[in-house]
Short mmCIF file of N, CA, C and O in Angstrom, two decimals:
data_model
loop_
_atom_site.label_atom_id
_atom_site.label_comp_id
_atom_site.label_asym_id
_atom_site.label_seq_id
_atom_site.Cartn_x
_atom_site.Cartn_y
_atom_site.Cartn_z
N UNK T 28 -28.92 -13.19 -43.93
CA UNK T 28 -29.08 -13.85 -42.65
C UNK T 28 -27.72 -13.99 -41.99
O UNK T 28 -26.74 -14.36 -42.63
N UNK T 29 -27.65 -13.73 -40.71
CA UNK T 29 -26.39 -13.78 -39.98
C UNK T 29 -26.13 -15.17 -39.43
O UNK T 29 -27.05 -15.88 -39.06
N UNK T 30 -24.86 -15.52 -39.36
CA UNK T 30 -24.48 -16.80 -38.77
C UNK T 30 -24.73 -16.75 -37.27
O UNK T 30 -24.87 -15.68 -36.68
N UNK T 31 -24.74 -17.93 -36.59
CA UNK T 31 -25.04 -18.01 -35.17
C UNK T 31 -24.12 -17.15 -34.31
O UNK T 31 -24.54 -16.55 -33.33
N UNK T 32 -22.83 -17.08 -34.65
CA UNK T 32 -21.91 -16.29 -33.84
C UNK T 32 -21.97 -14.80 -34.17
O UNK T 32 -21.35 -14.00 -33.49
N UNK T 33 -22.68 -14.43 -35.24
CA UNK T 33 -22.74 -13.04 -35.65
C UNK T 33 -24.13 -12.45 -35.47
O UNK T 33 -24.48 -11.47 -36.11
N UNK T 34 -24.96 -13.05 -34.64
CA UNK T 34 -26.31 -12.56 -34.43
C UNK T 34 -26.27 -11.15 -33.84
O UNK T 34 -25.39 -10.82 -33.06
N UNK T 35 -27.23 -10.34 -34.23
CA UNK T 35 -27.28 -8.99 -33.66
C UNK T 35 -27.72 -9.09 -32.20
O UNK T 35 -28.51 -9.94 -31.84
N UNK T 36 -27.20 -8.21 -31.39
CA UNK T 36 -27.53 -8.23 -29.97
C UNK T 36 -28.83 -7.48 -29.75
O UNK T 36 -28.98 -6.33 -30.13
N UNK T 37 -29.75 -8.17 -29.09
CA UNK T 37 -31.04 -7.56 -28.82
C UNK T 37 -31.04 -6.84 -27.48
O UNK T 37 -31.87 -5.99 -27.23
N UNK T 38 -30.11 -7.21 -26.60
CA UNK T 38 -30.09 -6.64 -25.26
C UNK T 38 -28.91 -5.68 -25.12
O UNK T 38 -27.84 -5.90 -25.67
N UNK T 39 -29.14 -4.63 -24.36
CA UNK T 39 -28.12 -3.62 -24.16
C UNK T 39 -27.02 -4.15 -23.25
O UNK T 39 -27.28 -4.80 -22.25
N UNK T 40 -25.79 -3.85 -23.62
CA UNK T 40 -24.64 -4.22 -22.80
C UNK T 40 -24.09 -2.95 -22.16
O UNK T 40 -24.11 -1.89 -22.75
N UNK T 41 -23.60 -3.11 -20.91
CA UNK T 41 -23.01 -1.99 -20.20
C UNK T 41 -21.58 -2.34 -19.82
O UNK T 41 -21.33 -3.43 -19.29
N UNK T 42 -20.66 -1.43 -20.07
CA UNK T 42 -19.28 -1.64 -19.65
C UNK T 42 -19.23 -1.60 -18.14
O UNK T 42 -19.82 -0.73 -17.51
N UNK T 43 -18.51 -2.56 -17.53
CA UNK T 43 -18.55 -2.67 -16.08
C UNK T 43 -17.18 -2.50 -15.44
O UNK T 43 -17.01 -1.70 -14.54
N UNK T 44 -16.19 -3.28 -15.83
CA UNK T 44 -14.86 -3.29 -15.22
C UNK T 44 -14.93 -3.49 -13.70
O UNK T 44 -14.43 -2.69 -12.92
N UNK T 45 -15.58 -4.57 -13.28
CA UNK T 45 -15.76 -4.89 -11.86
C UNK T 45 -14.89 -6.07 -11.46
O UNK T 45 -14.75 -7.03 -12.22
N UNK T 46 -14.30 -6.00 -10.28
CA UNK T 46 -13.56 -7.13 -9.74
C UNK T 46 -14.56 -8.19 -9.28
O UNK T 46 -15.60 -7.85 -8.72
N UNK T 47 -14.24 -9.45 -9.50
CA UNK T 47 -15.14 -10.54 -9.14
C UNK T 47 -14.32 -11.79 -8.84
O UNK T 47 -13.09 -11.79 -9.00
N UNK T 48 -15.01 -12.84 -8.41
CA UNK T 48 -14.38 -14.15 -8.21
C UNK T 48 -15.16 -15.15 -9.03
O UNK T 48 -16.38 -15.10 -9.10
N UNK T 49 -14.42 -16.07 -9.65
CA UNK T 49 -15.04 -17.09 -10.47
C UNK T 49 -14.70 -18.47 -9.93
O UNK T 49 -13.57 -18.73 -9.52
N UNK T 50 -15.71 -19.34 -9.92
CA UNK T 50 -15.50 -20.72 -9.53
C UNK T 50 -15.89 -21.60 -10.70
O UNK T 50 -16.98 -21.48 -11.26
N UNK T 51 -14.97 -22.48 -11.11
CA UNK T 51 -15.27 -23.47 -12.14
C UNK T 51 -14.79 -24.83 -11.64
O UNK T 51 -14.50 -24.98 -10.45
N UNK T 52 -14.70 -25.81 -12.53
CA UNK T 52 -14.31 -27.14 -12.08
C UNK T 52 -12.85 -27.22 -11.64
O UNK T 52 -12.46 -28.15 -10.95
N UNK T 53 -12.03 -26.23 -12.01
CA UNK T 53 -10.61 -26.25 -11.64
C UNK T 53 -10.32 -25.58 -10.31
O UNK T 53 -9.58 -26.11 -9.49
N UNK T 54 -10.88 -24.39 -10.08
CA UNK T 54 -10.53 -23.63 -8.88
C UNK T 54 -11.43 -22.41 -8.74
O UNK T 54 -12.32 -22.19 -9.54
N UNK T 55 -11.13 -21.63 -7.71
CA UNK T 55 -11.76 -20.32 -7.52
C UNK T 55 -10.65 -19.29 -7.67
O UNK T 55 -9.59 -19.44 -7.07
N UNK T 56 -10.90 -18.27 -8.48
CA UNK T 56 -9.85 -17.29 -8.74
C UNK T 56 -10.45 -15.93 -9.06
O UNK T 56 -11.60 -15.83 -9.45
N UNK T 57 -9.64 -14.88 -8.90
CA UNK T 57 -10.14 -13.53 -9.20
C UNK T 57 -10.26 -13.33 -10.71
O UNK T 57 -9.44 -13.83 -11.49
N UNK T 58 -11.29 -12.60 -11.11
CA UNK T 58 -11.52 -12.25 -12.51
C UNK T 58 -12.00 -10.80 -12.57
O UNK T 58 -12.21 -10.16 -11.54
N UNK T 59 -12.18 -10.30 -13.78
CA UNK T 59 -12.71 -8.96 -13.97
C UNK T 59 -13.87 -9.04 -14.96
O UNK T 59 -13.74 -9.64 -16.02
N UNK T 60 -15.00 -8.47 -14.60
CA UNK T 60 -16.17 -8.44 -15.49
C UNK T 60 -16.02 -7.23 -16.39
O UNK T 60 -15.97 -6.09 -15.92
N UNK T 61 -15.93 -7.47 -17.70
CA UNK T 61 -15.73 -6.39 -18.66
C UNK T 61 -17.00 -5.69 -19.06
O UNK T 61 -17.06 -4.47 -19.09
N UNK T 62 -18.01 -6.46 -19.39
CA UNK T 62 -19.31 -5.86 -19.66
C UNK T 62 -20.40 -6.82 -19.22
O UNK T 62 -20.15 -7.99 -18.96
N UNK T 63 -21.62 -6.29 -19.11
CA UNK T 63 -22.72 -7.06 -18.55
C UNK T 63 -24.00 -6.73 -19.30
O UNK T 63 -24.20 -5.60 -19.73
N UNK T 64 -24.82 -7.75 -19.49
CA UNK T 64 -26.14 -7.58 -20.11
C UNK T 64 -27.15 -8.36 -19.27
O UNK T 64 -26.76 -9.08 -18.35
N UNK T 65 -28.43 -8.27 -19.56
CA UNK T 65 -29.41 -8.98 -18.75
C UNK T 65 -29.27 -10.51 -18.78
O UNK T 65 -29.75 -11.19 -17.89
N UNK T 66 -28.60 -11.06 -19.79
CA UNK T 66 -28.49 -12.52 -19.90
C UNK T 66 -27.05 -13.02 -19.99
O UNK T 66 -26.82 -14.19 -20.29
N UNK T 67 -26.05 -12.16 -19.73
CA UNK T 67 -24.68 -12.64 -19.83
C UNK T 67 -23.67 -11.58 -19.48
O UNK T 67 -24.01 -10.44 -19.14
N UNK T 68 -22.41 -11.97 -19.57
CA UNK T 68 -21.34 -11.03 -19.29
C UNK T 68 -20.04 -11.47 -19.95
O UNK T 68 -19.85 -12.65 -20.24
N UNK T 69 -19.18 -10.49 -20.19
CA UNK T 69 -17.83 -10.77 -20.69
C UNK T 69 -16.90 -10.71 -19.50
O UNK T 69 -16.94 -9.77 -18.71
N UNK T 70 -16.04 -11.72 -19.38
CA UNK T 70 -15.15 -11.84 -18.23
C UNK T 70 -13.72 -11.96 -18.73
O UNK T 70 -13.46 -12.57 -19.78
N UNK T 71 -12.77 -11.39 -17.98
CA UNK T 71 -11.36 -11.43 -18.33
C UNK T 71 -10.60 -12.11 -17.20
O UNK T 71 -10.78 -11.78 -16.02
N UNK T 72 -9.75 -13.08 -17.56
CA UNK T 72 -8.92 -13.79 -16.58
C UNK T 72 -7.69 -14.35 -17.27
O UNK T 72 -7.66 -14.46 -18.51
N UNK T 73 -6.68 -14.73 -16.48
CA UNK T 73 -5.46 -15.30 -17.06
C UNK T 73 -5.69 -16.70 -17.61
O UNK T 73 -5.07 -17.09 -18.60
N UNK T 74 -6.56 -17.47 -16.95
CA UNK T 74 -6.83 -18.84 -17.38
C UNK T 74 -8.33 -19.02 -17.60
O UNK T 74 -9.04 -19.49 -16.72
N UNK T 75 -8.83 -18.68 -18.78
CA UNK T 75 -10.28 -18.82 -19.01
C UNK T 75 -10.69 -20.29 -19.05
O UNK T 75 -9.91 -21.15 -19.46
N UNK T 76 -11.92 -20.59 -18.63
CA UNK T 76 -12.41 -21.96 -18.68
C UNK T 76 -12.72 -22.36 -20.13
O UNK T 76 -12.79 -21.51 -21.02
N UNK T 77 -12.90 -23.63 -20.35
CA UNK T 77 -13.19 -24.14 -21.69
C UNK T 77 -14.61 -23.78 -22.11
O UNK T 77 -15.51 -23.64 -21.28
N UNK T 78 -14.79 -23.64 -23.41
CA UNK T 78 -16.12 -23.36 -23.96
C UNK T 78 -17.06 -24.50 -23.59
O UNK T 78 -16.70 -25.67 -23.67
N UNK T 79 -18.26 -24.16 -23.13
CA UNK T 79 -19.24 -25.16 -22.74
C UNK T 79 -19.25 -25.48 -21.26
O UNK T 79 -20.20 -26.08 -20.76
N UNK T 80 -18.21 -25.08 -20.52
CA UNK T 80 -18.18 -25.36 -19.09
C UNK T 80 -19.07 -24.38 -18.33
O UNK T 80 -19.39 -23.30 -18.82
N UNK T 81 -19.46 -24.79 -17.13
CA UNK T 81 -20.32 -23.96 -16.29
C UNK T 81 -19.48 -23.27 -15.22
O UNK T 81 -18.57 -23.89 -14.65
N UNK T 82 -19.78 -22.00 -14.96
CA UNK T 82 -19.04 -21.21 -13.98
C UNK T 82 -20.01 -20.46 -13.08
O UNK T 82 -21.14 -20.18 -13.46
N UNK T 83 -19.53 -20.14 -11.88
CA UNK T 83 -20.22 -19.26 -10.95
C UNK T 83 -19.35 -18.03 -10.78
O UNK T 83 -18.16 -18.15 -10.51
N UNK T 84 -19.95 -16.86 -10.91
CA UNK T 84 -19.22 -15.61 -10.74
C UNK T 84 -19.86 -14.85 -9.59
O UNK T 84 -21.07 -14.65 -9.57
N UNK T 85 -19.03 -14.44 -8.63
CA UNK T 85 -19.48 -13.63 -7.50
C UNK T 85 -19.01 -12.21 -7.75
O UNK T 85 -17.81 -11.93 -7.71
N UNK T 86 -19.96 -11.32 -8.05
CA UNK T 86 -19.63 -9.93 -8.37
C UNK T 86 -20.56 -9.01 -7.59
O UNK T 86 -21.77 -9.20 -7.61
N UNK T 87 -20.00 -8.06 -6.89
CA UNK T 87 -20.76 -7.09 -6.08
C UNK T 87 -21.73 -7.77 -5.13
O UNK T 87 -22.84 -7.29 -4.91
N UNK T 88 -21.34 -8.92 -4.59
CA UNK T 88 -22.18 -9.65 -3.65
C UNK T 88 -23.27 -10.48 -4.30
O UNK T 88 -24.07 -11.09 -3.61
N UNK T 89 -23.32 -10.52 -5.62
CA UNK T 89 -24.33 -11.29 -6.35
C UNK T 89 -23.67 -12.50 -7.00
O UNK T 89 -22.59 -12.38 -7.58
N UNK T 90 -24.32 -13.64 -6.93
CA UNK T 90 -23.81 -14.84 -7.57
C UNK T 90 -24.52 -15.02 -8.91
O UNK T 90 -25.75 -15.02 -8.98
N UNK T 91 -23.73 -15.15 -9.96
CA UNK T 91 -24.25 -15.31 -11.31
C UNK T 91 -23.70 -16.63 -11.85
O UNK T 91 -22.49 -16.83 -11.89
N UNK T 92 -24.59 -17.53 -12.25
CA UNK T 92 -24.19 -18.81 -12.82
C UNK T 92 -24.48 -18.80 -14.30
O UNK T 92 -25.52 -18.29 -14.74
N UNK T 93 -23.56 -19.36 -15.07
CA UNK T 93 -23.77 -19.39 -16.51
C UNK T 93 -22.86 -20.39 -17.20
O UNK T 93 -22.01 -21.03 -16.57
N UNK T 94 -23.05 -20.50 -18.51
CA UNK T 94 -22.26 -21.40 -19.32
C UNK T 94 -21.36 -20.59 -20.24
O UNK T 94 -21.80 -19.59 -20.82
N UNK T 95 -20.11 -21.01 -20.37
CA UNK T 95 -19.16 -20.32 -21.23
C UNK T 95 -19.56 -20.58 -22.68
O UNK T 95 -19.65 -21.72 -23.11
N UNK T 96 -19.83 -19.49 -23.42
CA UNK T 96 -20.28 -19.61 -24.81
C UNK T 96 -19.15 -19.37 -25.80
O UNK T 96 -19.18 -19.89 -26.91
N UNK T 97 -18.18 -18.54 -25.44
CA UNK T 97 -17.06 -18.26 -26.33
C UNK T 97 -15.82 -17.93 -25.51
O UNK T 97 -15.91 -17.48 -24.37
N UNK T 98 -14.66 -18.20 -26.08
CA UNK T 98 -13.37 -17.88 -25.46
C UNK T 98 -12.50 -17.24 -26.53
O UNK T 98 -12.40 -17.75 -27.65
N UNK T 99 -11.86 -16.12 -26.19
CA UNK T 99 -10.97 -15.42 -27.11
C UNK T 99 -9.80 -14.88 -26.31
O UNK T 99 -9.90 -13.83 -25.68
N UNK T 100 -8.69 -15.60 -26.30
CA UNK T 100 -7.52 -15.19 -25.52
C UNK T 100 -7.83 -15.24 -24.04
O UNK T 100 -8.20 -16.28 -23.51
N UNK T 101 -7.69 -14.11 -23.35
CA UNK T 101 -7.97 -14.04 -21.91
C UNK T 101 -9.43 -13.71 -21.62
O UNK T 101 -9.84 -13.67 -20.48
N UNK T 102 -10.22 -13.45 -22.64
CA UNK T 102 -11.62 -13.07 -22.46
C UNK T 102 -12.53 -14.25 -22.77
O UNK T 102 -12.20 -15.10 -23.61
N UNK T 103 -13.67 -14.29 -22.10
CA UNK T 103 -14.69 -15.27 -22.44
C UNK T 103 -16.05 -14.69 -22.09
O UNK T 103 -16.17 -13.76 -21.31
N UNK T 104 -17.07 -15.24 -22.70
CA UNK T 104 -18.43 -14.78 -22.47
C UNK T 104 -19.27 -15.89 -21.87
O UNK T 104 -19.13 -17.05 -22.24
N UNK T 105 -20.12 -15.51 -20.91
CA UNK T 105 -21.04 -16.50 -20.34
C UNK T 105 -22.47 -16.08 -20.66
O UNK T 105 -22.78 -14.90 -20.80
N UNK T 106 -23.31 -17.06 -20.77
CA UNK T 106 -24.74 -16.87 -20.97
C UNK T 106 -25.44 -17.46 -19.76
O UNK T 106 -25.15 -18.58 -19.35
N UNK T 107 -26.35 -16.70 -19.17
CA UNK T 107 -27.05 -17.16 -17.97
C UNK T 107 -28.45 -17.64 -18.33
O UNK T 107 -29.03 -17.23 -19.34
N UNK T 108 -28.99 -18.49 -17.50
CA UNK T 108 -30.36 -18.96 -17.68
C UNK T 108 -31.33 -17.92 -17.14
O UNK T 108 -32.34 -17.61 -17.75
N UNK T 109 -31.01 -17.37 -15.96
CA UNK T 109 -31.85 -16.36 -15.33
C UNK T 109 -31.36 -14.96 -15.69
O UNK T 109 -30.19 -14.76 -16.01
N UNK T 110 -32.27 -14.00 -15.60
CA UNK T 110 -31.89 -12.62 -15.88
C UNK T 110 -30.97 -12.08 -14.77
O UNK T 110 -31.14 -12.42 -13.61
N UNK T 111 -30.05 -11.24 -15.15
CA UNK T 111 -29.11 -10.63 -14.22
C UNK T 111 -29.68 -9.28 -13.77
O UNK T 111 -30.15 -8.50 -14.60
N UNK T 112 -29.62 -9.00 -12.47
CA UNK T 112 -30.05 -7.70 -11.95
C UNK T 112 -28.90 -6.71 -12.17
O UNK T 112 -28.07 -6.47 -11.30
N UNK T 113 -28.86 -6.15 -13.37
CA UNK T 113 -27.74 -5.29 -13.75
C UNK T 113 -27.66 -4.04 -12.89
O UNK T 113 -26.57 -3.61 -12.52
N UNK T 114 -28.79 -3.44 -12.56
CA UNK T 114 -28.77 -2.21 -11.75
C UNK T 114 -28.11 -2.46 -10.40
O UNK T 114 -27.30 -1.66 -9.95
N UNK T 115 -28.47 -3.56 -9.76
CA UNK T 115 -27.90 -3.85 -8.44
C UNK T 115 -26.40 -4.14 -8.54
O UNK T 115 -25.63 -3.67 -7.71
N UNK T 116 -25.99 -4.89 -9.55
CA UNK T 116 -24.57 -5.21 -9.70
C UNK T 116 -23.77 -3.96 -10.04
O UNK T 116 -22.73 -3.70 -9.44
N UNK T 117 -24.24 -3.17 -10.99
CA UNK T 117 -23.50 -1.98 -11.40
C UNK T 117 -23.47 -0.91 -10.31
O UNK T 117 -22.52 -0.14 -10.22
N UNK T 118 -24.49 -0.86 -9.46
CA UNK T 118 -24.50 0.12 -8.38
C UNK T 118 -23.67 -0.34 -7.19
O UNK T 118 -23.38 0.44 -6.29
N UNK T 119 -23.31 -1.63 -7.16
CA UNK T 119 -22.49 -2.15 -6.07
C UNK T 119 -23.29 -2.53 -4.84
O UNK T 119 -22.73 -2.80 -3.79
N UNK T 120 -24.62 -2.57 -4.95
CA UNK T 120 -25.45 -2.93 -3.81
C UNK T 120 -25.47 -4.44 -3.63
O UNK T 120 -25.88 -5.16 -4.52
N UNK T 121 -25.04 -4.88 -2.48
CA UNK T 121 -25.06 -6.30 -2.15
C UNK T 121 -26.48 -6.71 -1.80
O UNK T 121 -27.21 -5.94 -1.19
N UNK T 122 -26.89 -7.94 -2.14
CA UNK T 122 -28.26 -8.35 -1.84
C UNK T 122 -28.54 -8.50 -0.34
O UNK T 122 -29.67 -8.51 0.07
N UNK T 123 -27.51 -8.61 0.51
CA UNK T 123 -27.74 -8.78 1.94
C UNK T 123 -27.43 -7.50 2.73
O UNK T 123 -27.02 -7.55 3.86
N UNK T 124 -27.64 -6.36 2.10
CA UNK T 124 -27.46 -5.09 2.81
C UNK T 124 -28.76 -4.31 2.75
O UNK T 124 -29.60 -4.52 1.90
N UNK T 125 -28.89 -3.39 3.67
CA UNK T 125 -30.06 -2.51 3.64
C UNK T 125 -29.55 -1.08 3.72
O UNK T 125 -28.49 -0.80 4.26
N UNK T 126 -30.32 -0.19 3.18
CA UNK T 126 -29.90 1.21 3.14
C UNK T 126 -30.55 1.95 4.31
O UNK T 126 -31.74 1.88 4.51
N UNK T 127 -29.71 2.63 5.09
CA UNK T 127 -30.18 3.48 6.18
C UNK T 127 -29.66 4.87 5.89
O UNK T 127 -28.48 5.12 6.01
N UNK T 128 -30.55 5.74 5.50
CA UNK T 128 -30.10 7.08 5.13
C UNK T 128 -29.24 7.00 3.88
O UNK T 128 -29.63 6.40 2.89
N UNK T 129 -28.04 7.55 3.95
CA UNK T 129 -27.14 7.49 2.82
C UNK T 129 -26.07 6.42 3.00
O UNK T 129 -25.25 6.22 2.12
N UNK T 130 -26.06 5.78 4.13
CA UNK T 130 -25.02 4.80 4.44
C UNK T 130 -25.56 3.39 4.28
O UNK T 130 -26.67 3.08 4.71
N UNK T 131 -24.80 2.51 3.66
CA UNK T 131 -25.20 1.12 3.50
C UNK T 131 -24.56 0.32 4.62
O UNK T 131 -23.35 0.37 4.82
N UNK T 132 -25.37 -0.42 5.36
CA UNK T 132 -24.87 -1.20 6.50
C UNK T 132 -25.27 -2.65 6.33
O UNK T 132 -26.36 -2.95 5.86
N UNK T 133 -24.40 -3.59 6.72
CA UNK T 133 -24.77 -4.99 6.65
C UNK T 133 -25.88 -5.32 7.64
O UNK T 133 -26.03 -4.66 8.67
N UNK T 134 -26.66 -6.36 7.31
CA UNK T 134 -27.77 -6.77 8.17
C UNK T 134 -27.29 -7.33 9.51
O UNK T 134 -27.94 -7.16 10.52
N UNK T 135 -26.18 -8.02 9.55
CA UNK T 135 -25.73 -8.71 10.75
C UNK T 135 -24.42 -8.09 11.24
O UNK T 135 -23.35 -8.63 11.04
N UNK T 136 -24.50 -6.96 11.89
CA UNK T 136 -23.33 -6.24 12.38
C UNK T 136 -23.10 -6.58 13.85
O UNK T 136 -23.89 -6.19 14.71
N UNK T 137 -22.02 -7.32 14.20
CA UNK T 137 -21.78 -7.70 15.60
C UNK T 137 -21.63 -6.51 16.54
O UNK T 137 -21.88 -6.64 17.74
N UNK T 138 -21.23 -5.35 16.04
CA UNK T 138 -21.10 -4.18 16.90
C UNK T 138 -22.45 -3.70 17.43
O UNK T 138 -22.51 -2.99 18.41
N UNK T 139 -23.52 -4.10 16.79
CA UNK T 139 -24.85 -3.65 17.20
C UNK T 139 -25.68 -4.77 17.82
O UNK T 139 -26.88 -4.63 17.98
N UNK T 140 -25.04 -5.89 18.15
CA UNK T 140 -25.75 -7.00 18.78
C UNK T 140 -26.14 -6.61 20.21
O UNK T 140 -25.39 -5.92 20.90
N UNK T 141 -27.28 -7.09 20.70
CA UNK T 141 -27.63 -6.86 22.11
C UNK T 141 -26.69 -7.66 23.02
O UNK T 141 -26.05 -8.63 22.60
N UNK T 142 -26.61 -7.25 24.28
CA UNK T 142 -25.67 -7.86 25.23
C UNK T 142 -25.87 -9.37 25.35
O UNK T 142 -24.91 -10.13 25.39
N UNK T 143 -27.11 -9.83 25.39
CA UNK T 143 -27.38 -11.27 25.52
C UNK T 143 -26.82 -12.07 24.36
O UNK T 143 -26.27 -13.16 24.55
N UNK T 144 -26.93 -11.54 23.16
CA UNK T 144 -26.41 -12.23 21.99
C UNK T 144 -24.87 -12.26 22.02
O UNK T 144 -24.25 -13.26 21.66
N UNK T 145 -24.25 -11.17 22.47
CA UNK T 145 -22.79 -11.13 22.59
C UNK T 145 -22.29 -12.15 23.62
O UNK T 145 -21.31 -12.86 23.39
N UNK T 146 -22.97 -12.21 24.78
CA UNK T 146 -22.57 -13.16 25.82
C UNK T 146 -22.69 -14.59 25.30
O UNK T 146 -21.80 -15.42 25.50
N UNK T 147 -23.78 -14.89 24.60
CA UNK T 147 -23.96 -16.24 24.06
C UNK T 147 -22.89 -16.56 23.02
O UNK T 147 -22.32 -17.67 23.01
N UNK T 148 -22.56 -15.61 22.15
CA UNK T 148 -21.55 -15.84 21.12
C UNK T 148 -20.18 -16.08 21.74
O UNK T 148 -19.47 -17.02 21.37
N UNK T 149 -19.79 -15.23 22.71
CA UNK T 149 -18.49 -15.41 23.34
C UNK T 149 -18.45 -16.65 24.22
O UNK T 149 -17.40 -17.29 24.36
N UNK T 150 -19.56 -17.03 24.81
CA UNK T 150 -19.61 -18.26 25.61
C UNK T 150 -19.38 -19.46 24.71
O UNK T 150 -18.61 -20.37 25.06
N UNK T 151 -20.04 -19.49 23.58
CA UNK T 151 -19.85 -20.58 22.64
C UNK T 151 -18.42 -20.63 22.13
O UNK T 151 -17.82 -21.71 22.03
N UNK T 152 -17.85 -19.48 21.87
CA UNK T 152 -16.46 -19.41 21.43
C UNK T 152 -15.53 -19.94 22.52
O UNK T 152 -14.59 -20.71 22.25
N UNK T 153 -15.77 -19.57 23.78
CA UNK T 153 -14.94 -20.04 24.89
C UNK T 153 -15.04 -21.54 25.09
O UNK T 153 -14.05 -22.23 25.31
N UNK T 154 -16.26 -22.08 25.03
CA UNK T 154 -16.46 -23.52 25.19
C UNK T 154 -15.75 -24.27 24.06
O UNK T 154 -15.11 -25.30 24.28
N UNK T 155 -15.85 -23.75 22.85
CA UNK T 155 -15.18 -24.39 21.71
C UNK T 155 -13.67 -24.37 21.89
O UNK T 155 -13.00 -25.38 21.65
N UNK T 156 -13.12 -23.25 22.33
CA UNK T 156 -11.67 -23.16 22.55
C UNK T 156 -11.23 -24.10 23.66
O UNK T 156 -10.21 -24.78 23.54
N UNK T 157 -11.99 -24.13 24.76
CA UNK T 157 -11.64 -25.02 25.87
C UNK T 157 -11.71 -26.48 25.44
O UNK T 157 -10.81 -27.27 25.75
N UNK T 158 -12.74 -26.84 24.69
CA UNK T 158 -12.87 -28.22 24.22
C UNK T 158 -11.73 -28.61 23.29
O UNK T 158 -11.18 -29.70 23.37
N UNK T 159 -11.36 -27.71 22.40
CA UNK T 159 -10.25 -27.98 21.49
C UNK T 159 -8.95 -28.15 22.26
O UNK T 159 -8.16 -29.06 21.97
N UNK T 160 -8.70 -27.28 23.22
CA UNK T 160 -7.48 -27.39 24.03
C UNK T 160 -7.47 -28.70 24.80
O UNK T 160 -6.44 -29.39 24.88
N UNK T 161 -8.60 -29.09 25.39
CA UNK T 161 -8.70 -30.35 26.13
C UNK T 161 -8.40 -31.54 25.22
O UNK T 161 -7.64 -32.45 25.60
N UNK T 162 -8.95 -31.54 24.02
CA UNK T 162 -8.70 -32.64 23.09
C UNK T 162 -7.24 -32.71 22.67
O UNK T 162 -6.66 -33.79 22.57
N UNK T 163 -6.63 -31.56 22.43
CA UNK T 163 -5.21 -31.54 22.05
C UNK T 163 -4.33 -32.05 23.19
O UNK T 163 -3.40 -32.82 22.97
N UNK T 164 -4.62 -31.61 24.41
CA UNK T 164 -3.81 -32.05 25.55
C UNK T 164 -3.97 -33.55 25.77
O UNK T 164 -2.98 -34.27 25.96
N UNK T 165 -5.19 -34.04 25.74
CA UNK T 165 -5.39 -35.48 25.96
C UNK T 165 -4.79 -36.31 24.82
O UNK T 165 -4.31 -37.41 25.05
N UNK T 166 -4.78 -35.80 23.62
CA UNK T 166 -4.22 -36.55 22.49
C UNK T 166 -2.70 -36.60 22.56
O UNK T 166 -2.10 -37.64 22.35
N UNK T 167 -2.06 -35.47 22.84
CA UNK T 167 -0.60 -35.42 22.81
C UNK T 167 0.03 -35.83 24.13
O UNK T 167 1.15 -36.33 24.16
N UNK T 168 -0.62 -35.62 25.27
CA UNK T 168 -0.02 -35.93 26.56
C UNK T 168 -0.31 -37.37 26.96
O UNK T 168 0.54 -38.06 27.50
N UNK T 169 -1.50 -37.83 26.74
CA UNK T 169 -1.87 -39.18 27.17
C UNK T 169 -1.64 -40.15 26.12
O UNK T 169 -1.25 -40.73 25.47
#
């Protein structure tokens, strides 16, 4: 019988080497995902979080939340509660994009907004800038 830390892996792991961002109780910082499985991932960073802490990892536009199960030098492993969509993460497809032909385009592209939406957006921006300038002038001059 194997000890708890030496259990055989039932799920396939895939080497990833993806750039990501991690948020824990200390800060948000860049990390690298070394490998990924349906229920966890190995992450590499200069300052790994403590074992047992909870982290959020943003990789390929997907947010993965999990608990740190082990730490070894600069590497640590997280276990997730929900299954990870490995195909989407490894393919680099962001959850808020759609595929048109062979090109991936974001859903909300300002270059393709209709004229009315552009006028409304720039009007709001102008009113905000004018209001900010008015407040600054009245605060510092008066």
